[in-house]
Short mmCIF file of C-alpha atoms in Angstrom, two decimals:
data_model
loop_
_atom_site.label_atom_id
_atom_site.label_comp_id
_atom_site.label_asym_id
_atom_site.label_seq_id
_atom_site.Cartn_x
_atom_site.Cartn_y
_atom_site.Cartn_z
CA MET A 19 69.55 127.95 82.31
CA ALA A 20 71.09 125.06 84.35
CA ILE A 21 74.63 124.82 83.97
CA LEU A 22 74.72 121.16 84.81
CA GLU A 23 72.00 118.69 83.84
CA VAL A 24 72.35 115.30 85.12
CA GLU A 25 69.74 112.66 83.72
CA ASN A 26 69.22 109.06 85.00
CA ILE A 27 72.78 108.32 85.63
CA THR A 28 73.28 104.55 86.80
CA LYS A 29 76.51 102.84 87.69
CA GLY A 30 77.19 99.45 88.97
CA PHE A 31 80.26 97.61 90.07
CA GLU A 32 80.27 93.78 89.69
CA ASN A 33 76.47 93.08 90.05
CA THR A 34 75.95 95.85 92.80
CA GLU A 35 74.22 98.83 91.48
CA ILE A 36 75.54 101.88 93.33
CA LEU A 37 73.67 104.57 91.29
CA LYS A 38 70.08 103.51 90.20
CA GLY A 39 69.15 106.56 88.17
CA ILE A 40 70.24 109.93 89.38
CA SER A 41 68.81 113.30 87.90
CA PHE A 42 69.31 116.85 88.99
CA ASP A 43 69.93 120.26 87.61
CA LEU A 44 72.29 122.76 88.98
CA GLU A 45 72.06 126.52 88.42
CA LYS A 46 75.13 128.58 87.78
CA GLY A 47 76.65 130.06 90.83
CA LYS A 48 74.60 127.79 93.26
CA THR A 49 75.92 125.43 95.94
CA LEU A 50 74.49 122.02 95.99
CA THR A 51 75.30 119.83 98.90
CA ILE A 52 74.78 115.93 98.69
CA ILE A 53 74.47 114.05 102.07
CA GLY A 54 73.90 110.37 103.02
CA ARG A 55 75.16 107.20 104.45
CA SER A 56 78.48 105.71 103.45
CA GLY A 57 77.95 103.63 100.64
CA SER A 58 74.65 105.55 99.31
CA GLY A 59 76.71 106.32 96.08
CA LYS A 60 77.53 110.07 96.99
CA THR A 61 81.30 109.74 96.12
CA THR A 62 80.48 107.52 92.92
CA LEU A 63 78.25 110.16 91.58
CA LEU A 64 81.07 112.84 91.94
CA ARG A 65 83.74 110.40 90.36
CA CYS A 66 81.25 110.04 87.28
CA LEU A 67 80.77 113.81 86.76
CA ASN A 68 84.55 113.83 86.88
CA PHE A 69 84.85 110.96 84.48
CA LEU A 70 86.97 108.97 87.27
CA GLU A 71 84.21 106.35 86.59
CA THR A 72 82.31 105.84 83.60
CA PRO A 73 78.64 105.76 83.97
CA ASP A 74 76.57 102.78 82.62
CA SER A 75 73.87 104.92 81.27
CA GLY A 76 72.33 108.31 81.61
CA THR A 77 73.34 111.97 80.23
CA ILE A 78 75.49 114.45 81.78
CA LYS A 79 75.33 118.03 79.96
CA VAL A 80 77.40 121.08 80.98
CA ASN A 81 76.07 124.45 79.46
CA GLY A 82 73.74 122.57 77.14
CA GLU A 83 76.62 120.28 75.62
CA VAL A 84 76.33 116.73 76.11
CA LEU A 85 79.52 115.53 77.91
CA PHE A 86 78.43 111.91 78.42
CA ASP A 87 75.79 109.96 76.62
CA GLY A 88 75.21 106.47 78.03
CA LYS A 89 73.92 105.32 74.44
CA ASN A 90 77.29 106.44 72.99
CA PRO A 91 79.76 106.62 75.76
CA SER A 92 83.19 106.19 74.17
CA SER A 93 85.35 108.98 73.61
CA SER A 94 89.03 109.34 72.77
CA GLU A 95 91.52 110.21 75.61
CA LYS A 96 91.86 113.84 74.29
CA GLU A 97 88.07 114.45 74.37
CA LEU A 98 87.93 112.90 77.80
CA ARG A 99 90.52 115.40 79.12
CA GLU A 100 88.73 118.23 77.65
CA LYS A 101 85.41 117.21 79.04
CA ARG A 102 86.99 116.66 82.50
CA LEU A 103 88.18 120.35 82.68
CA HIS A 104 84.51 121.53 82.98
CA PHE A 105 84.82 120.03 86.61
CA GLY A 106 87.26 120.58 89.24
CA MET A 107 87.75 117.93 92.08
CA VAL A 108 88.95 118.36 95.40
CA PHE A 109 89.57 114.89 97.18
CA GLN A 110 89.15 113.65 100.47
CA GLN A 111 92.93 112.87 100.91
CA PHE A 112 94.02 116.12 99.20
CA ASN A 113 96.21 114.01 96.84
CA LEU A 114 98.69 117.05 96.51
CA PHE A 115 101.98 116.30 94.53
CA PRO A 116 104.56 115.85 97.27
CA GLN A 117 107.51 116.84 95.33
CA TYR A 118 106.22 120.07 94.26
CA THR A 119 105.73 123.17 96.70
CA ALA A 120 102.24 124.69 97.36
CA LEU A 121 102.63 127.15 94.53
CA GLU A 122 104.03 124.77 92.05
CA ASN A 123 101.20 122.23 92.81
CA VAL A 124 98.77 125.21 91.85
CA VAL A 125 100.69 126.26 88.59
CA LEU A 126 101.80 122.91 87.19
CA ALA A 127 98.58 121.99 85.42
CA PRO A 128 97.85 125.49 83.90
CA GLY A 129 101.64 125.54 82.71
CA LEU A 130 101.27 122.20 81.08
CA LEU A 131 97.85 122.80 79.58
CA ASN A 132 98.82 126.39 78.14
CA PRO A 133 102.36 125.83 77.06
CA GLU A 134 102.32 129.25 75.15
CA LYS A 135 101.03 131.14 77.83
CA ASP A 136 103.47 133.46 79.78
CA LYS A 137 105.01 131.71 82.55
CA VAL A 138 105.24 134.88 84.85
CA GLN A 139 101.46 135.37 84.32
CA ILE A 140 100.80 131.98 85.49
CA LEU A 141 102.68 132.32 88.61
CA VAL A 142 100.84 135.62 89.36
CA GLU A 143 97.65 133.89 88.96
CA GLY A 144 98.83 131.15 91.07
CA LYS A 145 99.84 133.47 93.75
CA ALA A 146 96.65 135.44 93.75
CA ILE A 147 94.66 132.38 94.15
CA LEU A 148 96.91 131.08 97.17
CA SER A 149 96.49 134.45 98.66
CA LYS A 150 92.62 134.06 98.44
CA MET A 151 93.09 130.93 100.38
CA GLY A 152 95.27 132.62 102.99
CA LEU A 153 98.31 130.66 102.18
CA LEU A 154 100.67 133.33 100.39
CA ASP A 155 103.08 132.80 103.03
CA ARG A 156 103.23 129.18 102.79
CA MET A 157 103.61 128.93 98.97
CA ASP A 158 107.23 127.86 99.03
CA ASN A 159 106.27 124.91 101.47
CA TYR A 160 106.18 121.35 100.23
CA PRO A 161 102.93 119.66 101.18
CA HIS A 162 104.50 117.56 104.18
CA GLN A 163 105.40 120.72 105.82
CA LEU A 164 101.90 121.79 105.78
CA SER A 165 98.89 120.99 108.17
CA GLY A 166 96.06 118.91 106.84
CA GLY A 167 93.73 122.03 106.71
CA GLN A 168 96.58 124.07 104.68
CA GLN A 169 97.15 121.08 102.24
CA GLN A 170 93.33 120.82 101.47
CA ARG A 171 93.15 124.81 100.89
CA VAL A 172 96.13 124.30 98.40
CA ALA A 173 94.25 121.37 96.75
CA ILE A 174 91.39 123.76 96.31
CA ALA A 175 93.53 126.45 94.90
CA ARG A 176 94.89 123.80 92.53
CA ALA A 177 91.44 123.06 91.54
CA LEU A 178 90.60 126.73 91.00
CA ALA A 179 93.59 127.61 89.06
CA LEU A 180 92.09 125.88 86.03
CA LYS A 181 88.73 127.81 86.34
CA PRO A 182 86.29 124.81 86.29
CA ASP A 183 82.64 125.51 85.70
CA ILE A 184 81.68 123.30 88.57
CA LEU A 185 83.91 122.74 91.58
CA CYS A 186 83.17 119.37 93.16
CA PHE A 187 84.18 118.43 96.90
CA ASP A 188 84.48 114.87 97.97
CA GLU A 189 84.16 115.04 101.90
CA PRO A 190 86.90 117.67 101.93
CA THR A 191 87.02 117.67 105.90
CA SER A 192 86.64 113.90 106.61
CA ALA A 193 90.57 113.45 106.91
CA LEU A 194 91.16 116.46 108.90
CA ASP A 195 91.24 116.77 112.78
CA PRO A 196 88.30 118.63 114.11
CA GLU A 197 90.35 121.84 115.00
CA LEU A 198 91.34 122.06 111.35
CA THR A 199 88.08 121.64 109.62
CA GLY A 200 86.97 125.04 110.29
CA GLU A 201 89.69 126.91 108.02
CA VAL A 202 88.72 124.60 105.19
CA LEU A 203 84.87 124.96 105.60
CA LYS A 204 85.41 128.76 105.93
CA VAL A 205 87.19 128.84 102.32
CA ILE A 206 84.34 126.94 100.96
CA LYS A 207 81.97 129.10 102.34
CA ASP A 208 83.80 132.12 100.91
CA LEU A 209 83.68 130.60 97.49
CA SER A 210 80.06 129.91 97.81
CA ARG A 211 79.33 133.61 98.78
CA GLN A 212 81.27 134.59 95.37
CA GLU A 213 79.16 132.39 93.42
CA THR A 214 81.41 129.55 92.66
CA THR A 215 79.24 126.79 91.25
CA MET A 216 79.88 123.95 93.61
CA ILE A 217 78.83 120.23 94.49
CA ILE A 218 79.91 119.33 97.91
CA VAL A 219 79.65 115.72 99.44
CA THR A 220 80.08 116.13 103.11
CA HIS A 221 78.91 114.72 106.50
CA GLU A 222 79.01 118.13 108.12
CA ILE A 223 75.19 118.70 108.47
CA GLU A 224 75.43 122.11 110.21
CA PHE A 225 77.90 123.29 107.38
CA ALA A 226 75.64 122.02 104.57
CA LYS A 227 72.77 123.79 106.10
CA ASP A 228 74.75 126.92 106.30
CA VAL A 229 76.28 127.15 102.71
CA SER A 230 73.95 125.23 100.44
CA ASP A 231 71.29 126.47 97.97
CA GLU A 232 70.21 123.06 97.79
CA ILE A 233 70.59 119.80 99.54
CA ILE A 234 70.40 116.34 98.17
CA PHE A 235 69.83 113.27 100.33
CA MET A 236 71.08 110.29 98.71
CA ASP A 237 69.89 106.76 100.05
CA ASP A 238 70.95 103.42 98.54
CA GLY A 239 71.62 104.84 94.90
CA ILE A 240 68.57 107.08 94.59
CA ILE A 241 67.88 110.77 95.45
CA ALA A 242 65.56 110.24 98.30
CA GLU A 243 64.83 113.91 99.12
CA LYS A 244 65.98 117.16 97.62
CA GLY A 245 65.21 120.61 98.49
CA SER A 246 66.35 123.76 100.34
CA PRO A 247 68.45 123.34 103.44
CA ARG A 248 65.24 124.17 105.37
CA GLN A 249 63.09 121.75 103.75
CA VAL A 250 65.66 119.00 103.87
CA ILE A 251 67.39 119.57 107.14
CA ASP A 252 64.65 121.14 109.34
CA SER A 253 61.45 119.40 108.11
CA PRO A 254 62.70 116.20 106.12
CA GLN A 255 59.55 114.40 104.63
CA ASN A 256 61.30 111.06 103.99
CA GLU A 257 61.53 108.51 106.61
CA ARG A 258 65.12 107.55 105.81
CA THR A 259 66.22 111.16 105.84
CA ARG A 260 64.58 111.69 109.12
CA GLN A 261 66.66 108.35 110.42
CA PHE A 262 69.87 109.58 108.88
CA LEU A 263 69.45 113.13 110.41
CA LEU A 264 68.74 111.70 113.86
CA ASN A 265 72.47 110.71 114.03
CA TYR A 266 73.46 114.40 113.80
CA HIS A 267 70.77 116.21 115.84
CA THR A 268 72.07 118.91 117.75
CA MET B 274 156.23 93.29 92.14
CA PHE B 275 153.52 95.07 94.00
CA THR B 276 153.40 97.76 91.26
CA THR B 277 153.31 94.97 88.53
CA VAL B 278 150.34 93.53 90.30
CA THR B 279 148.68 96.68 90.83
CA LEU B 280 148.92 97.70 87.27
CA SER B 281 147.63 94.36 86.19
CA LEU B 282 144.81 94.55 88.36
CA LEU B 283 143.91 97.99 87.31
CA GLU B 284 143.87 96.74 83.86
CA GLY B 285 141.37 93.97 84.85
CA PHE B 286 139.41 96.41 86.85
CA LEU B 287 138.95 98.50 83.86
CA GLY B 288 137.22 95.59 82.12
CA THR B 289 135.18 95.07 85.25
CA LEU B 290 134.21 98.90 85.23
CA LYS B 291 133.20 98.80 81.45
CA LEU B 292 131.03 95.87 81.79
CA PHE B 293 129.44 97.45 85.03
CA VAL B 294 128.78 100.93 83.56
CA LEU B 295 127.38 99.66 80.06
CA THR B 296 125.25 97.14 82.08
CA LEU B 297 123.66 99.94 83.89
CA VAL B 298 123.40 102.30 81.09
CA PHE B 299 121.41 99.85 79.09
CA SER B 300 119.56 97.93 81.91
CA LEU B 301 117.96 100.69 83.64
CA PRO B 302 115.85 101.98 80.61
CA LEU B 303 115.27 98.53 79.30
CA GLY B 304 114.13 97.33 82.66
CA LEU B 305 111.39 100.33 82.61
CA VAL B 306 110.19 99.09 79.31
CA ILE B 307 109.77 95.70 80.78
CA SER B 308 108.00 96.65 83.92
CA PHE B 309 105.42 98.67 81.56
CA GLY B 310 104.96 95.17 79.68
CA SER B 311 104.70 93.12 82.88
CA MET B 312 101.84 95.70 84.07
CA SER B 313 100.11 95.74 80.75
CA LYS B 314 96.35 95.02 80.72
CA ASN B 315 96.85 93.23 77.55
CA PRO B 316 97.68 89.61 78.46
CA VAL B 317 99.28 88.73 74.98
CA LEU B 318 101.83 91.19 76.05
CA ARG B 319 101.70 90.70 79.91
CA LEU B 320 102.10 86.88 80.12
CA PRO B 321 105.07 86.39 77.78
CA VAL B 322 106.79 89.17 79.67
CA ARG B 323 106.18 87.76 82.99
CA PHE B 324 107.28 84.41 81.75
CA ILE B 325 110.65 85.91 80.56
CA ILE B 326 110.99 87.68 83.77
CA TRP B 327 110.61 84.25 85.51
CA VAL B 328 113.19 82.37 83.43
CA VAL B 329 115.61 85.15 83.64
CA ARG B 330 115.38 85.54 87.45
CA GLY B 331 115.00 81.76 88.11
CA THR B 332 118.22 80.65 86.26
CA PRO B 333 121.85 81.32 87.17
CA LEU B 334 123.36 84.24 85.33
CA MET B 335 126.45 82.14 84.91
CA LEU B 336 124.05 79.53 82.85
CA GLN B 337 122.71 82.60 80.87
CA LEU B 338 126.15 83.83 79.94
CA LEU B 339 126.97 80.54 78.39
CA VAL B 340 123.93 80.16 76.66
CA ILE B 341 124.04 83.52 75.16
CA PHE B 342 127.56 83.07 74.26
CA TYR B 343 127.69 79.53 72.78
CA GLY B 344 123.76 79.42 71.85
CA PRO B 345 124.03 81.25 68.61
CA GLY B 346 126.97 79.04 67.42
CA ILE B 347 125.27 76.00 68.37
CA PHE B 348 121.60 76.48 67.41
CA LEU B 349 122.10 78.80 64.43
CA GLY B 350 125.30 77.69 63.22
CA ASN B 351 126.85 80.95 63.29
CA ASN B 352 128.72 82.93 65.95
CA LEU B 353 126.74 85.92 66.08
CA TRP B 354 129.32 87.50 68.61
CA GLY B 355 132.45 87.43 66.44
CA SER B 356 135.73 86.41 67.52
CA GLY B 357 138.19 87.56 69.98
CA ALA B 358 137.93 89.65 72.96
CA THR B 359 135.20 92.26 71.66
CA GLY B 360 132.83 89.23 70.80
CA ARG B 361 133.01 87.77 74.28
CA PHE B 362 132.51 91.25 75.77
CA THR B 363 129.38 91.82 73.77
CA ALA B 364 127.98 88.55 74.65
CA ALA B 365 128.53 89.08 78.25
CA LEU B 366 127.18 92.59 78.15
CA VAL B 367 124.03 91.30 76.42
CA ALA B 368 123.60 88.51 79.17
CA PHE B 369 124.06 91.05 81.91
CA VAL B 370 121.80 93.61 80.48
CA PHE B 371 119.20 91.19 79.89
CA ASN B 372 119.50 89.67 83.36
CA TYR B 373 119.61 93.04 85.34
CA ALA B 374 116.87 94.47 83.13
CA CYS B 375 114.67 91.85 84.45
CA TYR B 376 115.63 92.23 88.09
CA PHE B 377 115.24 96.18 87.64
CA SER B 378 111.70 95.79 86.02
CA GLU B 379 110.36 94.12 89.06
CA ILE B 380 111.63 96.96 91.32
CA PHE B 381 110.30 99.39 89.02
CA ARG B 382 106.99 97.58 88.83
CA GLY B 383 106.83 97.62 92.60
CA GLY B 384 107.74 101.21 92.94
CA ILE B 385 105.01 102.20 90.20
CA GLN B 386 102.25 100.25 91.91
CA SER B 387 103.17 101.56 95.30
CA ILE B 388 102.25 105.22 94.16
CA PRO B 389 98.66 106.05 95.72
CA LYS B 390 95.94 105.95 93.07
CA GLY B 391 94.97 109.50 94.21
CA GLN B 392 98.15 110.87 92.60
CA HIS B 393 96.97 109.40 89.01
CA GLU B 394 93.42 110.64 89.64
CA ALA B 395 94.69 114.05 90.80
CA ALA B 396 96.67 114.41 87.60
CA ALA B 397 93.60 113.09 85.57
CA VAL B 398 91.15 115.61 86.87
CA LEU B 399 93.74 118.54 86.16
CA GLY B 400 93.68 117.36 82.49
CA LEU B 401 97.21 116.17 82.33
CA THR B 402 97.80 113.15 79.67
CA LYS B 403 99.06 109.91 80.88
CA SER B 404 102.78 110.60 79.89
CA GLN B 405 102.60 114.15 81.48
CA ALA B 406 101.17 112.36 84.69
CA PHE B 407 103.98 109.75 84.64
CA PHE B 408 106.85 112.04 83.76
CA LYS B 409 106.01 114.96 85.90
CA ILE B 410 104.35 113.47 88.95
CA ILE B 411 104.67 109.88 89.26
CA LEU B 412 108.39 109.10 88.26
CA LEU B 413 110.32 111.15 90.82
CA GLN B 414 108.03 109.67 93.60
CA VAL B 415 108.80 106.12 92.18
CA VAL B 416 112.63 106.94 92.00
CA LYS B 417 112.56 108.14 95.60
CA ARG B 418 111.01 104.79 96.69
CA ILE B 419 113.28 102.62 94.66
CA VAL B 420 116.64 104.11 95.44
CA PRO B 421 117.40 101.59 98.25
CA PRO B 422 116.53 98.24 96.28
CA ILE B 423 118.20 99.72 93.34
CA SER B 424 121.42 100.26 95.25
CA ASN B 425 121.16 96.72 96.26
CA GLU B 426 121.05 95.43 92.75
CA VAL B 427 123.96 97.91 91.81
CA ILE B 428 126.48 96.62 94.44
CA THR B 429 125.49 93.03 93.52
CA LEU B 430 126.27 93.91 89.88
CA VAL B 431 129.80 95.10 90.90
CA LYS B 432 130.54 91.53 92.23
CA ASP B 433 128.50 89.77 89.49
CA THR B 434 130.70 91.11 86.88
CA SER B 435 133.35 88.54 87.85
CA LEU B 436 131.06 85.66 86.40
CA ALA B 437 131.91 86.82 82.88
CA ARG B 438 135.20 85.12 83.20
CA VAL B 439 133.30 81.76 82.39
CA ILE B 440 133.40 82.96 78.72
CA ALA B 441 137.04 84.12 79.13
CA PHE B 442 136.26 87.76 79.57
CA TYR B 443 139.28 89.48 81.28
CA GLU B 444 138.08 91.18 84.34
CA ILE B 445 140.05 91.76 87.61
CA ILE B 446 139.83 88.25 89.11
CA TRP B 447 140.89 86.74 86.04
CA GLU B 448 144.12 89.03 86.33
CA GLY B 449 144.69 88.28 89.96
CA GLU B 450 144.26 84.59 89.53
CA ARG B 451 147.01 84.62 86.75
CA PHE B 452 149.66 85.37 89.26
CA ILE B 453 149.05 81.96 91.09
CA LYS B 454 150.00 80.21 87.85
CA SER B 455 152.84 82.58 86.69
CA SER B 456 154.61 83.61 89.85
CA GLY B 457 153.11 81.32 92.75
CA ILE B 458 151.56 84.04 94.57
CA ILE B 459 148.10 84.41 96.02
CA TRP B 460 148.15 87.66 97.81
CA PRO B 461 146.99 89.38 94.32
CA LEU B 462 143.69 87.69 94.41
CA PHE B 463 142.92 89.04 97.87
CA TYR B 464 144.12 92.39 96.68
CA THR B 465 141.35 92.13 94.11
CA GLY B 466 138.85 92.29 97.23
CA VAL B 467 140.21 95.64 98.02
CA PHE B 468 139.10 96.93 94.84
CA TYR B 469 135.76 95.63 95.10
CA LEU B 470 135.48 96.99 98.77
CA VAL B 471 136.59 100.36 97.63
CA PHE B 472 134.32 100.52 94.65
CA SER B 473 131.21 99.53 96.42
CA GLY B 474 132.21 101.87 99.19
CA LEU B 475 132.07 104.50 96.66
CA LEU B 476 128.78 103.47 95.41
CA THR B 477 127.39 103.26 98.84
CA LEU B 478 128.18 106.82 99.37
CA LEU B 479 126.92 107.88 96.13
CA PHE B 480 123.47 106.10 96.73
CA GLY B 481 123.51 107.83 100.23
CA PHE B 482 123.79 111.16 98.81
CA ILE B 483 121.23 110.62 96.23
CA GLU B 484 118.78 109.35 99.10
CA LYS B 485 119.55 112.77 100.94
CA LYS B 486 118.96 114.79 97.70
CA LEU B 487 115.46 113.23 97.48
CA ASP B 488 114.89 113.90 101.10
CA PHE B 489 113.09 117.34 100.21
CA PHE B 490 109.62 115.67 99.97
CA LYS B 491 107.87 112.77 101.69
#
């Protein structure tokens, strides 16, 4: 069964329709990549899944549970917080908390959300995740003491610490110098191998082809093409997809 | 003579210090509350708060002191503040707290609004409540940004306390000026300046120390 079912999501801002009916499913353990031009609605879609934006209509289900229904959209702050925890989010600009060390960034939310849980246990788990990101030796550094690639890996660790069902990445390497993108992509690829369920918005076409189980090409608020990396990247059927991929061709 | 003057000025300075400390104690938290009001999405709250800030920042503190001290007696027919030095001090304190809270609220508002939206969003996707996000993540970043403008206001406050003399609150300049009439000497008045200089010097050091303490993050 699909872990995530998205049906007919629409979203507009001041008379501009950004999402014009997006539907897709995602199987547990799979990696879905969303590519497309700037302004095609990729980021807005991710933000809707994380409830940073409220869709105008449509439904979002996780594990069969309806998290959002456009016919009955209101929910209390508390419900909203619980729904959000199904998703993790890694931002383009990292958004680490500057006054906390790498480890503190990772353990802050688990500590606040489970006040009765053993603090030592939380620290041990936090360190384990940082070590998975190859950052154990930097755990006491503050964000400004880390490179962009290291900061983004801390941000990934921070999202993983809450064990989300689905981990979302919003252009995770777009703010990085080219020589730093590799270390972040490698970490994401490892997560993909370990069957973390992920949705990645990216402009790294080669990486998308390499890491994805499925690729969606979004164009002007709709899903223009969807399929395996081989189908979408190597033999695109849609003219707009072909045009878009021409910019990248190697 | 020097000892007499020093003791007398010290006594006046104690009044200055009391007004200074209590004004800060009350106006800083009140300023934070007012800043939330001025940022409220609800215009019924926001517009009156902004109006009050405009009036308080747009009129002289000396005028506010007079209105707050004499106002209740004139308009309500009842001197709210009671008689004597305590009454005058309370009135002065209320005027100072209100005035400084409004200035602080604008500094807080600027500081809070300067924190990138991404910090709030990161807190939200981690499932934190709004108050957890504010107190655990936003507040310290705001404090770091507003230390320089706050230190400006605090040093201005040291000197503004002398305005309280218009309602006969005995502070240091009042004491210094007495010697002109009683002994025909003017140097005690200049001597009061030394008190102000030393005190604002100490505050400058204190704020420098706080800035340094917050230097561990960017």
